[in-house]
C-alpha cells in the first residue's frame, strides 16, 4: 500500500465484511479467527472495518506501512489499554502492559538485562537444560512417541526459571508452573467467549483462577524477600540484574515492580518460544529436503559439538529456518491497540477509542509481499531476497518502542535448541495425528504435536557431511 501521507486528502471509512448490530463480526471471527482475518485482509485490503462490538469500533490493520504507522511512527496515540483488563489481574503493572512514563522508566531499567552480552552469559544454562532433555529422550526406545509441544513447554519453562530466577525444578517451580497453567487456560477460554462473567463472581473456575494468581504472587514475593535477606549479587540471573539496576537519580525497581516484572516475564517468556519450537519440528518433518540442508549445516559448522553463542552467526540456515517458521506460525499471532484520539490510517478515518487488531499471522501471509505464502521456504530470508521487503511485512516480535524485550533471548534459545535436537534426533510426525492451529493467547495446536523419535547415528552425520561437501564442489 502507498505511503500514509498520500491518503490524507481522501479520508473515508474502511471497507469490511457485513457484521451484526452490537457484536459486529465477532461470531464469524471467533469461529475461525485465522481464516476469517486472513480472508478479510485479502478481500478488503490493508485496513478492514470489522463492525462494532458494543460501543467500540473494531479494525484489522494488515498493511505493513499502516502497521509501521501505528507501532513506530505514532505510538503515542496507541495504548494496549483495555485489551489487557484480564491479564492485568495477573501481571499487575509490569512492563508488558504498563503505559506512558511508568512503562518508559521500567523499560529503561530492564533493557540492559536483555543486551546481547547478557544473553551470551545465559547460553550455558540453555544448552545444559536442553542436554538434560536429550539425555532423557536418549533413554527412550527408538520410535518412542512424544508430544513435542509439551516437551518444548517444559524445556522453555525450565530455561526461563533458571535464567531469570536461578530456580531448578523443585516443589516451588512445580507450584509456579501449575498455577501458571491454570491461569493460561482460564485466560485463553475467556479470549473468544462472547459473554465474560465478572472474575469476582464466585464460580468454581473463577475461584481456581484467583487461587492460582495468589500462588503466583506468593512464590514471586517469597523469592524477592529471600533475595533481599541474602546477597542478591551471588546470583547471576535476570532478577539480580533487576535488583541492582538504577536510573540516573539512583532509583531502582520497587518490590512491587520487581514482583510484577517476574510474573510478567513468566507470562511473556516461554509459551511463545515453546510454540515456535513445536511448529519448527512440525515443519521440518513435513519438509525433509529442508531438514537435510539444516543437518548439513550443523554437521559442517559444529561437527557434533554443543553450539556456543559464538557459533550462532555461522548457523545461517538454522536461523532462516527459525525465521521462516515464525513467519508461517508466529507465536504472538495477534495483538491489539486502542487509539486515544481520532486518526487517519492508510487514508481511512479511525475514530478515537477504537480497537485495532494487528496480526503477524495475517500480514506474514499476504500474497503482495510473499510468493507462495503458505509454502515453507527458509531462503526467503537470505539478504538478497529480504532486501526489498517492507519492514513490517515481517514482525514476529512486534516493533517500535514496544518491540519484544526478549527477542534476542528467544532467538538465541530457539536456534540453540534446534541445533542441539537436530544433531541427535530426527522427529517424525505421527502420520495419523492431525495438526491444526488453535489461536489462543499464543498460536497453539489443537491436539499437541505427536512425533516419534529417531536417534541419529554417526553414519547419518557423516553422510550429511559428504552431501554438504558434494554441494560445495558443484
Ligand atoms: C518466540 C518468542 C517470542 C515472541 C514471538 C514474542 C513476541 C512478542 C511481541 C509481538 C511483543 C509485543 C506485543 C505488543 O506490542 O503488544 C512482545 C513483548 C514483550 N516480550 Fe516477547 N516474545 C517472545 C519471547 C519473549 C521472551 C523469551 C521474553 C523474556 C524473557 C519476552 C519478553 C517480552 C516483554 C517483557 C515484552 C513487553 C515489552 C514492552 O512492552 O516494552 N518475550 N513479545
Coordinates of N, CA and C and ligand atoms in Angstrom, one line a residue, residues 71 80 84 95-98 103 107 110 114 160 164 238 264-265 268-274 276 326 330-332 335-337 360 395-399 401-407 409-411 413-414, ligand 1:
X71 N 2.7 1.3 15.2 CA 3.7 0.8 16.2 C 4.9 1.7 16.3
X80 N -2.1 -0.1 24.9 CA -2.6 -1.5 25.0 C -3.9 -1.5 25.7
X84 N -6.2 -5.5 28.0 CA -5.4 -6.3 28.9 C -6.1 -6.4 30.3
X95 N 6.0 -4.5 32.9 CA 6.4 -3.8 31.7 C 5.4 -4.2 30.5
X96 N 5.0 -5.5 30.5 CA 4.2 -5.9 29.3 C 3.0 -5.1 29.1
X97 N 2.3 -4.6 30.1 CA 1.1 -3.9 29.9 C 1.1 -2.4 30.4
X98 N 2.1 -2.0 31.1 CA 2.1 -0.6 31.6 C 2.2 0.4 30.5
X103 N 5.7 2.9 32.0 CA 6.4 1.9 31.1 C 7.8 2.3 30.7
X107 N 11.1 0.2 31.3 CA 11.8 -0.3 30.1 C 13.3 0.1 30.1
X110 N 15.1 -2.1 32.6 CA 15.2 -3.5 32.3 C 15.9 -3.9 31.1
X114 N 18.8 -7.5 29.0 CA 18.5 -8.3 27.8 C 19.4 -8.0 26.7
X160 N 13.6 -20.6 31.4 CA 13.2 -19.2 31.9 C 13.4 -19.2 33.4
X164 N 16.1 -16.5 34.7 CA 15.6 -15.3 35.4 C 15.7 -15.4 36.9
X238 N 18.6 -12.8 35.8 CA 17.9 -11.6 35.5 C 17.3 -10.9 36.7
X264 N 5.4 -11.0 35.0 CA 5.2 -10.5 33.6 C 6.2 -11.4 32.7
X265 N 7.4 -11.6 33.2 CA 8.3 -12.4 32.3 C 7.8 -13.8 32.2
X268 N 5.3 -13.8 29.5 CA 5.8 -13.5 28.1 C 6.9 -14.4 27.7
X269 N 7.6 -15.1 28.6 CA 8.9 -15.5 28.2 C 9.1 -17.0 27.9
X270 N 8.0 -17.8 27.9 CA 8.3 -19.2 27.5 C 7.3 -19.8 26.5
X271 N 6.1 -19.4 26.7 CA 5.0 -20.0 25.9 C 5.2 -19.8 24.4
X272 N 5.6 -18.5 24.1 CA 5.8 -18.1 22.7 C 7.0 -18.9 22.1
X273 N 8.1 -19.0 22.9 CA 9.2 -19.8 22.4 C 8.9 -21.3 22.2
X274 N 8.1 -21.8 23.2 CA 7.7 -23.2 23.1 C 6.9 -23.5 21.9
X276 N 6.7 -21.8 19.1 CA 7.6 -21.7 17.9 C 8.4 -23.0 17.7
X326 N 8.6 -18.8 12.0 CA 7.9 -17.7 12.7 C 7.1 -16.8 11.8
X330 N 3.6 -17.4 13.7 CA 4.1 -16.5 14.7 C 3.5 -16.8 16.1
X331 N 4.3 -17.1 17.1 CA 3.7 -17.4 18.4 C 2.8 -16.4 18.9
X332 N 3.2 -15.1 18.8 CA 2.3 -14.0 19.2 C 1.5 -13.6 17.9
X335 N -2.1 -9.0 18.3 CA -2.2 -8.2 19.5 C -3.0 -6.9 19.1
X336 N -3.4 -6.2 20.2 CA -4.4 -5.1 20.0 C -3.9 -3.8 20.5
X337 N -4.4 -2.7 19.9 CA -4.2 -1.4 20.4 C -5.5 -0.6 20.4
X360 N 0.5 -10.6 13.0 CA 1.7 -11.1 12.2 C 1.2 -12.3 11.3
X395 N 7.1 -9.2 11.2 CA 7.3 -8.6 12.6 C 6.9 -9.6 13.7
X396 N 7.5 -10.8 13.8 CA 7.1 -11.7 14.8 C 7.3 -11.2 16.2
X397 N 8.2 -10.2 16.4 CA 8.5 -9.7 17.7 C 7.9 -8.3 17.9
X398 N 6.9 -7.9 17.0 CA 6.3 -6.6 17.1 C 7.3 -5.6 16.6
X399 N 7.2 -4.3 17.1 CA 8.1 -3.3 16.6 C 7.8 -2.0 17.3
X401 N 8.6 1.2 19.8 CA 9.1 1.2 21.2 C 8.7 0.0 22.1
X402 N 7.6 -0.7 21.7 CA 7.1 -1.8 22.5 C 7.6 -3.1 21.9
X403 N 8.6 -3.1 21.0 CA 9.1 -4.3 20.5 C 9.5 -5.3 21.6
X404 N 9.4 -6.6 21.4 CA 9.7 -7.6 22.4 C 11.0 -7.3 23.1
X405 N 11.0 -7.3 24.4 CA 12.2 -7.1 25.1 C 13.1 -8.4 25.1
X406 N 12.4 -9.5 24.9 CA 13.2 -10.8 24.9 C 13.5 -11.4 23.6
X407 N 13.5 -10.5 22.5 CA 13.8 -11.1 21.2 C 15.1 -11.8 21.0
X409 N 17.0 -13.0 23.5 CA 16.9 -14.2 24.3 C 16.2 -15.3 23.5
X410 N 15.0 -15.0 23.0 CA 14.2 -16.1 22.3 C 14.9 -16.7 21.1
X411 N 15.5 -15.8 20.3 CA 16.1 -16.3 19.1 C 17.3 -17.1 19.4
X413 N 17.8 -18.8 22.2 CA 17.3 -20.1 22.8 C 16.8 -21.0 21.7
X414 N 16.0 -20.5 20.8 CA 15.4 -21.4 19.8 C 16.5 -21.9 18.9
Ligands
LIG1 C1 9.4 -16.6 20.1 C2 9.3 -16.0 21.2 C3 8.6 -14.7 21.4 C4 7.8 -14.0 20.6 C5 7.2 -14.4 19.3 C6 7.5 -12.7 21.3 C7 6.7 -11.7 20.8 C8 6.4 -10.5 21.4 C9 5.6 -9.5 20.8 C10 5.0 -9.5 19.5 C11 5.6 -8.4 21.7 C12 5.0 -7.0 21.5 C13 3.5 -7.1 21.8 C14 2.8 -5.8 21.6 O1 3.4 -4.9 21.0 O2 1.6 -5.7 22.0 C15 6.4 -8.8 22.9 C16 6.6 -8.1 24.0 C17 7.3 -8.5 25.1 N1 8.0 -9.7 25.2 FE1 8.2 -11.1 23.8 N2 8.2 -12.7 22.5 C18 8.9 -13.8 22.6 C19 9.7 -14.2 23.7 C20 10.0 -13.4 24.8 C21 10.9 -13.8 25.8 C22 11.8 -15.0 25.8 C23 10.8 -12.8 26.8 C24 11.6 -12.6 28.0 C25 12.4 -13.5 28.6 C26 9.9 -11.8 26.3 C27 9.5 -10.6 26.9 C28 8.7 -9.7 26.4 C29 8.4 -8.4 27.2 C30 8.8 -8.1 28.6 C31 7.5 -7.7 26.3 C32 6.9 -6.3 26.6 C33 7.8 -5.2 26.1 C34 7.3 -3.8 26.3 O3 6.1 -3.6 26.2 O4 8.1 -2.9 26.5 N3 9.4 -12.2 25.1 N4 6.9 -10.1 22.7

